[in-house]
Amino acid sequence: MDPSDPAAIAAFVKLLVDGYEAARIANYLAVSGMALVAADYIHTFPDEVRLMWPTPWSLPKVLFFALRYYVFINNIFAAIYNFPINSSTSQCKAAFVRLAISAPLLFIMAEAILLVRVYAFSGRNKWMLAYLVFHFLAVHAAVIGLLAKFVMSVRFDPLPFTDLPCFPTAANGSLLGTVYTIVLGSVVVVMFIMMWIAVRKHRAFNNRNPLLTVFYHDGVFYFITLSALASANIFMNYTAPEAYKLLLSQIESDLHAILATRMILHLRGSVETTDDAISTEGSWRPIQQKKQRDRTADAMNFSTAAVYKRRQHHGVNVPMEVMTGQQARGDGVMVVTTKDVYDYE
């Protein structure tokens, strides 16, 4: 800045005022996001204990716990960047880079959870798997490359006043806008795939099937929420003043984690409500109520997604992989858990 140029001085003062106001709003949003994550954790912890802890480890379970608990680490990084005052430019840059590396990990894990579910509900189709792997790698390679360029474009200049938080004085917002455009495009593509699966694969199923209902209800809600946030971030990065471009980034990261983990809990909870356990003491017993039996058989047939080999046990259709995949408990009771109808190793 040229100290003899009044226009440059006025622009710098405006940048300081806008930056301080944006940092204040960003702090409010960051605290709101942290409170939302904490409230969601407290609310869903009993479901986590009941539905996730007893099941064997699998890819969905690893992704669930990684995302479920890493969001707290990411919020710590956000707090280290947002809240301290009187930080040097190097400290601000280091905190920003740390957060810029951490936040995309939430999106990557959330997207992986969604794509695993789409693959499972497609009937474990190998062509679908090939496309989803390509989709995942292409999207995240582009996102990581653009984010790296964006982070390099961010600059923190010394501020003439003390007691100010970190905020960038320059950044190429169009790069971050392109990142959110790719995120929006990815969500739209996955939503169309889900619609295609609904029409082509599962039109014969009664729409009262709880697994179908949960899968598509959560998928649509996920699509609408993240599309709205991605669109808002695109608008902010292309049109908002420099200081406001990052305003909604943190809240979108938090919602990615919350929605993705809730999707798994809702699906497993729906399996539990369809009588997810069939027990025996030395031999298989029929489920006592035919209505429950039929509903359970439908749920298993759908949610095991490509398991067509079945055997009859007292009139109850049970997938062979479900039977052979169980480990007998010490009391001789064999249990068909939510793992058998959702985890697809």
Short mmCIF file of C-alpha atoms in Angstrom, two decimals:
data_model
loop_
_atom_site.label_atom_id
_atom_site.label_comp_id
_atom_site.label_asym_id
_atom_site.label_seq_id
_atom_site.Cartn_x
_atom_site.Cartn_y
_atom_site.Cartn_z
CA MET A 1 0.00 0.00 0.00
CA ASP A 2 1.29 3.42 -0.94
CA PRO A 3 0.90 5.68 2.13
CA SER A 4 0.71 8.74 -0.13
CA ASP A 5 -2.23 7.36 -2.13
CA PRO A 6 -5.57 8.29 -0.49
CA ALA A 7 -7.46 5.75 -2.60
CA ALA A 8 -5.14 2.95 -1.49
CA ILE A 9 -5.49 4.00 2.15
CA ALA A 10 -9.29 4.09 1.85
CA ALA A 11 -9.32 0.63 0.22
CA PHE A 12 -7.10 -0.77 2.97
CA VAL A 13 -9.28 0.70 5.71
CA LYS A 14 -12.37 -0.77 4.04
CA LEU A 15 -10.60 -4.13 3.87
CA LEU A 16 -9.87 -3.95 7.59
CA VAL A 17 -13.45 -3.06 8.47
CA ASP A 18 -14.90 -5.75 6.20
CA GLY A 19 -12.36 -8.28 7.42
CA TYR A 20 -13.13 -7.63 11.06
CA GLU A 21 -16.88 -7.82 10.48
CA ALA A 22 -16.52 -11.01 8.42
CA ALA A 23 -14.29 -12.57 11.08
CA ARG A 24 -16.86 -11.72 13.75
CA ILE A 25 -19.68 -13.35 11.75
CA ALA A 26 -17.45 -16.32 10.90
CA ASN A 27 -16.76 -16.82 14.60
CA TYR A 28 -20.49 -16.86 15.34
CA LEU A 29 -21.02 -19.41 12.58
CA ALA A 30 -18.07 -21.49 13.79
CA VAL A 31 -19.48 -21.58 17.32
CA SER A 32 -22.90 -22.48 15.90
CA GLY A 33 -21.35 -25.31 13.89
CA MET A 34 -19.49 -26.63 16.93
CA ALA A 35 -22.68 -26.50 19.00
CA LEU A 36 -24.56 -28.32 16.23
CA VAL A 37 -21.90 -31.05 16.04
CA ALA A 38 -21.92 -31.47 19.82
CA ALA A 39 -25.73 -31.56 19.99
CA ASP A 40 -25.89 -34.11 17.17
CA TYR A 41 -23.30 -36.27 18.92
CA ILE A 42 -25.18 -36.22 22.22
CA HIS A 43 -28.49 -36.92 20.48
CA THR A 44 -27.22 -39.85 18.40
CA PHE A 45 -24.71 -41.37 20.83
CA PRO A 46 -27.22 -43.96 22.17
CA ASP A 47 -27.89 -45.04 18.56
CA GLU A 48 -24.15 -45.29 17.93
CA VAL A 49 -23.71 -47.55 20.96
CA ARG A 50 -26.66 -49.76 20.01
CA LEU A 51 -26.20 -49.95 16.25
CA MET A 52 -22.47 -49.51 15.62
CA TRP A 53 -20.46 -50.77 18.57
CA PRO A 54 -21.57 -54.45 18.52
CA THR A 55 -20.97 -55.00 14.79
CA PRO A 56 -17.71 -56.32 13.28
CA TRP A 57 -15.41 -53.85 11.59
CA SER A 58 -16.05 -53.09 7.94
CA LEU A 59 -15.48 -50.25 5.47
CA PRO A 60 -18.72 -48.40 6.34
CA LYS A 61 -18.00 -48.74 10.05
CA VAL A 62 -14.44 -47.42 9.64
CA LEU A 63 -15.73 -44.46 7.62
CA PHE A 64 -18.47 -43.82 10.17
CA PHE A 65 -16.14 -43.61 13.16
CA ALA A 66 -13.44 -41.72 11.26
CA LEU A 67 -15.92 -39.06 10.17
CA ARG A 68 -17.85 -39.08 13.43
CA TYR A 69 -14.82 -38.17 15.53
CA TYR A 70 -12.58 -36.36 13.08
CA VAL A 71 -15.15 -33.57 12.81
CA PHE A 72 -14.21 -32.61 16.39
CA ILE A 73 -10.53 -32.40 15.42
CA ASN A 74 -11.46 -30.25 12.43
CA ASN A 75 -13.43 -27.93 14.70
CA ILE A 76 -10.39 -27.58 16.95
CA PHE A 77 -8.36 -26.51 13.90
CA ALA A 78 -11.14 -24.05 13.03
CA ALA A 79 -11.06 -22.61 16.55
CA ILE A 80 -7.26 -22.24 16.41
CA TYR A 81 -7.66 -20.22 13.20
CA ASN A 82 -10.78 -18.19 14.04
CA PHE A 83 -10.52 -17.17 17.68
CA PRO A 84 -6.94 -16.10 18.60
CA ILE A 85 -6.04 -12.42 18.29
CA ASN A 86 -2.69 -10.69 17.83
CA SER A 87 -1.36 -13.61 15.77
CA SER A 88 1.52 -13.00 13.41
CA THR A 89 1.07 -13.39 9.67
CA SER A 90 3.03 -16.65 9.74
CA GLN A 91 0.84 -18.00 12.56
CA CYS A 92 -2.32 -17.03 10.66
CA LYS A 93 -1.05 -18.66 7.48
CA ALA A 94 -0.07 -21.87 9.29
CA ALA A 95 -3.47 -22.10 11.01
CA PHE A 96 -5.25 -21.45 7.71
CA VAL A 97 -3.24 -24.10 5.84
CA ARG A 98 -3.92 -26.62 8.60
CA LEU A 99 -7.66 -25.98 8.36
CA ALA A 100 -7.58 -25.99 4.55
CA ILE A 101 -6.03 -29.47 4.62
CA SER A 102 -8.34 -30.77 7.34
CA ALA A 103 -11.75 -29.61 6.10
CA PRO A 104 -11.67 -31.46 2.74
CA LEU A 105 -11.08 -34.73 4.60
CA LEU A 106 -14.61 -34.43 6.00
CA PHE A 107 -16.03 -34.05 2.50
CA ILE A 108 -13.96 -36.99 1.22
CA MET A 109 -15.16 -39.32 4.00
CA ALA A 110 -18.78 -38.17 3.71
CA GLU A 111 -18.72 -38.68 -0.06
CA ALA A 112 -17.20 -42.14 0.39
CA ILE A 113 -20.03 -43.13 2.73
CA LEU A 114 -22.64 -41.98 0.22
CA LEU A 115 -20.97 -43.77 -2.71
CA VAL A 116 -20.62 -47.02 -0.75
CA ARG A 117 -24.35 -46.90 -0.09
CA VAL A 118 -25.15 -46.15 -3.73
CA TYR A 119 -23.00 -49.12 -4.80
CA ALA A 120 -24.73 -51.41 -2.31
CA PHE A 121 -28.23 -50.38 -3.34
CA SER A 122 -27.34 -50.72 -7.02
CA GLY A 123 -27.07 -54.47 -6.44
CA ARG A 124 -23.27 -54.34 -6.15
CA ASN A 125 -23.09 -53.87 -9.89
CA LYS A 126 -19.48 -54.04 -11.10
CA TRP A 127 -20.01 -51.36 -13.73
CA MET A 128 -21.52 -49.08 -11.13
CA LEU A 129 -18.52 -49.77 -8.89
CA ALA A 130 -16.13 -48.88 -11.71
CA TYR A 131 -17.95 -45.61 -12.37
CA LEU A 132 -18.20 -44.67 -8.69
CA VAL A 133 -14.47 -45.27 -8.17
CA PHE A 134 -13.71 -43.12 -11.23
CA HIS A 135 -16.17 -40.46 -10.03
CA PHE A 136 -14.63 -40.38 -6.55
CA LEU A 137 -11.03 -40.15 -7.79
CA ALA A 138 -11.78 -37.56 -10.49
CA VAL A 139 -13.80 -35.29 -8.21
CA HIS A 140 -11.33 -35.32 -5.36
CA ALA A 141 -8.25 -35.03 -7.54
CA ALA A 142 -9.75 -31.87 -9.04
CA VAL A 143 -10.83 -30.55 -5.64
CA ILE A 144 -7.42 -31.14 -4.03
CA GLY A 145 -5.58 -29.56 -6.96
CA LEU A 146 -7.75 -26.44 -6.94
CA LEU A 147 -7.60 -26.15 -3.16
CA ALA A 148 -3.81 -26.31 -3.26
CA LYS A 149 -3.75 -23.42 -5.75
CA PHE A 150 -6.26 -21.49 -3.65
CA VAL A 151 -4.24 -21.91 -0.46
CA MET A 152 -1.12 -20.66 -2.23
CA SER A 153 -3.05 -17.57 -3.36
CA VAL A 154 -4.12 -16.64 0.18
CA ARG A 155 -2.11 -13.83 1.73
CA PHE A 156 -2.03 -12.47 5.27
CA ASP A 157 -0.58 -8.97 5.63
CA PRO A 158 0.55 -7.26 8.84
CA LEU A 159 -2.30 -5.26 10.37
CA PRO A 160 -1.85 -1.78 11.84
CA PHE A 161 -4.06 -2.53 14.83
CA THR A 162 -3.84 -5.07 17.63
CA ASP A 163 -6.60 -7.28 19.02
CA LEU A 164 -7.66 -8.43 15.56
CA PRO A 165 -8.27 -12.06 14.56
CA CYS A 166 -6.77 -13.69 11.50
CA PHE A 167 -8.33 -12.88 8.16
CA PRO A 168 -6.81 -13.01 4.67
CA THR A 169 -6.13 -9.76 2.88
CA ALA A 170 -5.98 -11.40 -0.56
CA ALA A 171 -7.11 -14.69 -2.12
CA ASN A 172 -8.23 -16.04 -5.48
CA GLY A 173 -11.88 -16.67 -4.61
CA SER A 174 -12.71 -17.99 -8.08
CA LEU A 175 -10.60 -21.08 -7.36
CA LEU A 176 -12.62 -21.85 -4.24
CA GLY A 177 -15.81 -21.08 -6.15
CA THR A 178 -14.78 -23.70 -8.71
CA VAL A 179 -14.21 -26.19 -5.89
CA TYR A 180 -17.76 -25.71 -4.65
CA THR A 181 -19.05 -25.94 -8.22
CA ILE A 182 -17.40 -29.36 -8.51
CA VAL A 183 -18.88 -30.37 -5.15
CA LEU A 184 -22.33 -29.30 -6.33
CA GLY A 185 -21.89 -31.18 -9.60
CA SER A 186 -20.83 -34.31 -7.73
CA VAL A 187 -23.89 -34.17 -5.48
CA VAL A 188 -26.18 -33.69 -8.50
CA VAL A 189 -24.63 -36.64 -10.36
CA VAL A 190 -24.98 -38.93 -7.35
CA MET A 191 -28.59 -37.83 -6.90
CA PHE A 192 -29.39 -38.72 -10.52
CA ILE A 193 -27.74 -42.11 -10.02
CA MET A 194 -29.94 -42.69 -6.97
CA MET A 195 -33.03 -41.78 -9.01
CA TRP A 196 -31.95 -44.16 -11.76
CA ILE A 197 -31.49 -46.97 -9.26
CA ALA A 198 -34.92 -46.23 -7.80
CA VAL A 199 -36.58 -46.51 -11.21
CA ARG A 200 -34.57 -49.35 -12.75
CA LYS A 201 -33.70 -51.55 -9.80
CA HIS A 202 -36.34 -51.13 -7.13
CA ARG A 203 -39.58 -50.16 -8.85
CA ALA A 204 -40.98 -53.60 -7.99
CA PHE A 205 -40.59 -52.93 -4.26
CA ASN A 206 -43.40 -51.49 -2.26
CA ASN A 207 -42.49 -47.93 -1.33
CA ARG A 208 -43.36 -48.74 2.26
CA ASN A 209 -40.17 -50.79 2.50
CA PRO A 210 -38.37 -49.05 5.37
CA LEU A 211 -34.89 -49.46 3.88
CA LEU A 212 -35.94 -47.90 0.60
CA THR A 213 -37.72 -45.13 2.44
CA VAL A 214 -34.70 -44.29 4.60
CA PHE A 215 -32.24 -44.55 1.71
CA TYR A 216 -34.11 -42.21 -0.60
CA HIS A 217 -35.48 -39.88 2.07
CA ASP A 218 -32.01 -39.31 3.51
CA GLY A 219 -30.49 -39.10 0.05
CA VAL A 220 -32.92 -36.40 -1.07
CA PHE A 221 -32.43 -34.42 2.14
CA TYR A 222 -28.64 -34.75 1.78
CA PHE A 223 -28.90 -33.53 -1.82
CA ILE A 224 -31.10 -30.52 -1.03
CA THR A 225 -29.09 -29.38 2.00
CA LEU A 226 -25.64 -29.71 0.48
CA SER A 227 -26.77 -28.31 -2.88
CA ALA A 228 -28.11 -25.22 -1.11
CA LEU A 229 -24.89 -24.75 0.86
CA ALA A 230 -22.65 -25.38 -2.15
CA SER A 231 -24.70 -22.89 -4.20
CA ALA A 232 -24.40 -20.31 -1.41
CA ASN A 233 -20.63 -20.84 -1.27
CA ILE A 234 -20.37 -20.51 -5.05
CA PHE A 235 -22.28 -17.22 -4.89
CA MET A 236 -20.12 -15.93 -2.02
CA ASN A 237 -16.83 -16.78 -3.70
CA TYR A 238 -17.74 -15.22 -7.03
CA THR A 239 -19.64 -12.12 -5.89
CA ALA A 240 -19.02 -11.33 -2.20
CA PRO A 241 -16.31 -8.94 -0.97
CA GLU A 242 -12.93 -10.52 -0.31
CA ALA A 243 -13.43 -10.79 3.43
CA TYR A 244 -16.71 -12.73 3.15
CA LYS A 245 -15.69 -15.45 0.70
CA LEU A 246 -14.97 -18.09 3.38
CA LEU A 247 -17.98 -17.29 5.53
CA LEU A 248 -19.97 -20.51 4.99
CA SER A 249 -17.13 -22.99 4.49
CA GLN A 250 -16.98 -24.26 8.07
CA ILE A 251 -20.71 -24.80 8.49
CA GLU A 252 -20.80 -26.82 5.25
CA SER A 253 -17.99 -29.06 6.50
CA ASP A 254 -19.86 -29.70 9.75
CA LEU A 255 -23.11 -30.53 7.96
CA HIS A 256 -21.33 -32.95 5.62
CA ALA A 257 -20.19 -34.93 8.65
CA ILE A 258 -23.52 -34.78 10.48
CA LEU A 259 -25.66 -35.82 7.51
CA ALA A 260 -23.38 -38.65 6.37
CA THR A 261 -23.12 -40.26 9.82
CA ARG A 262 -26.85 -39.88 10.43
CA MET A 263 -27.52 -41.65 7.13
CA ILE A 264 -25.75 -44.76 8.41
CA LEU A 265 -27.50 -44.65 11.77
CA HIS A 266 -30.91 -44.19 10.14
CA LEU A 267 -30.37 -47.11 7.79
CA ARG A 268 -29.22 -49.44 10.52
CA GLY A 269 -32.04 -48.27 12.74
CA SER A 270 -34.55 -49.10 10.01
CA VAL A 271 -33.09 -52.60 9.72
CA GLU A 272 -33.43 -53.03 13.47
CA THR A 273 -37.11 -52.07 13.35
CA THR A 274 -37.74 -54.71 10.67
CA ASP A 275 -36.79 -57.47 13.10
CA ASP A 276 -33.10 -57.67 12.28
CA ALA A 277 -32.40 -60.62 14.55
CA ILE A 278 -33.31 -64.26 13.98
CA SER A 279 -32.24 -66.42 16.90
CA THR A 280 -31.90 -70.14 17.47
CA GLU A 281 -30.86 -72.45 20.21
CA GLY A 282 -29.31 -75.31 18.26
CA SER A 283 -31.65 -74.93 15.27
CA TRP A 284 -33.40 -72.20 13.32
CA ARG A 285 -36.80 -71.15 14.60
CA PRO A 286 -39.46 -69.50 12.46
CA ILE A 287 -40.27 -65.90 13.13
CA GLN A 288 -43.49 -66.06 15.02
CA GLN A 289 -45.56 -63.60 13.06
CA LYS A 290 -45.92 -64.06 9.33
CA LYS A 291 -46.22 -60.34 8.75
CA GLN A 292 -42.91 -59.73 10.50
CA ARG A 293 -41.35 -62.66 8.64
CA ASP A 294 -42.37 -61.34 5.24
CA ARG A 295 -41.24 -57.86 6.07
CA THR A 296 -37.86 -59.09 7.32
CA ALA A 297 -37.35 -61.26 4.25
CA ASP A 298 -38.10 -58.29 2.00
CA ALA A 299 -35.72 -56.06 3.92
CA MET A 300 -32.94 -58.64 3.78
CA ASN A 301 -33.48 -59.35 0.11
CA PHE A 302 -33.26 -55.65 -0.70
CA SER A 303 -30.53 -54.59 1.65
CA THR A 304 -28.14 -57.45 0.95
CA ALA A 305 -28.27 -56.05 -2.56
CA ALA A 306 -27.03 -58.95 -4.67
CA VAL A 307 -27.37 -61.98 -2.45
CA TYR A 308 -29.74 -64.22 -4.36
CA LYS A 309 -28.79 -67.63 -2.93
CA ARG A 310 -31.38 -68.39 -0.30
CA ARG A 311 -32.43 -71.38 1.80
CA GLN A 312 -35.67 -72.30 3.49
CA HIS A 313 -35.69 -72.58 7.29
CA HIS A 314 -39.16 -73.43 8.51
CA GLY A 315 -40.65 -71.36 5.74
CA VAL A 316 -38.41 -68.33 6.32
CA ASN A 317 -36.23 -67.14 3.44
CA VAL A 318 -32.77 -66.37 4.81
CA PRO A 319 -29.81 -65.28 2.65
CA MET A 320 -27.04 -67.87 2.68
CA GLU A 321 -24.39 -65.22 3.28
CA VAL A 322 -26.31 -64.10 6.32
CA MET A 323 -26.37 -67.63 7.72
CA THR A 324 -22.79 -68.57 6.97
CA GLY A 325 -21.41 -65.17 7.88
CA GLN A 326 -22.48 -65.28 11.51
CA GLN A 327 -20.42 -66.34 14.47
CA ALA A 328 -22.32 -68.27 17.10
CA ARG A 329 -22.49 -66.51 20.42
CA GLY A 330 -21.37 -68.26 23.57
CA ASP A 331 -24.96 -69.03 24.53
CA GLY A 332 -25.64 -70.80 21.26
CA VAL A 333 -27.77 -67.97 19.89
CA MET A 334 -27.18 -67.02 16.29
CA VAL A 335 -27.97 -63.39 15.48
CA VAL A 336 -28.46 -61.74 12.13
CA THR A 337 -27.24 -58.19 12.76
CA THR A 338 -27.41 -54.98 10.81
CA LYS A 339 -23.89 -55.75 9.56
CA ASP A 340 -25.25 -58.50 7.36
CA VAL A 341 -27.75 -56.24 5.67
CA TYR A 342 -25.63 -53.15 5.29
CA ASP A 343 -21.88 -53.76 5.37
CA TYR A 344 -20.57 -54.98 2.01
CA GLU A 345 -16.97 -56.11 2.31
#
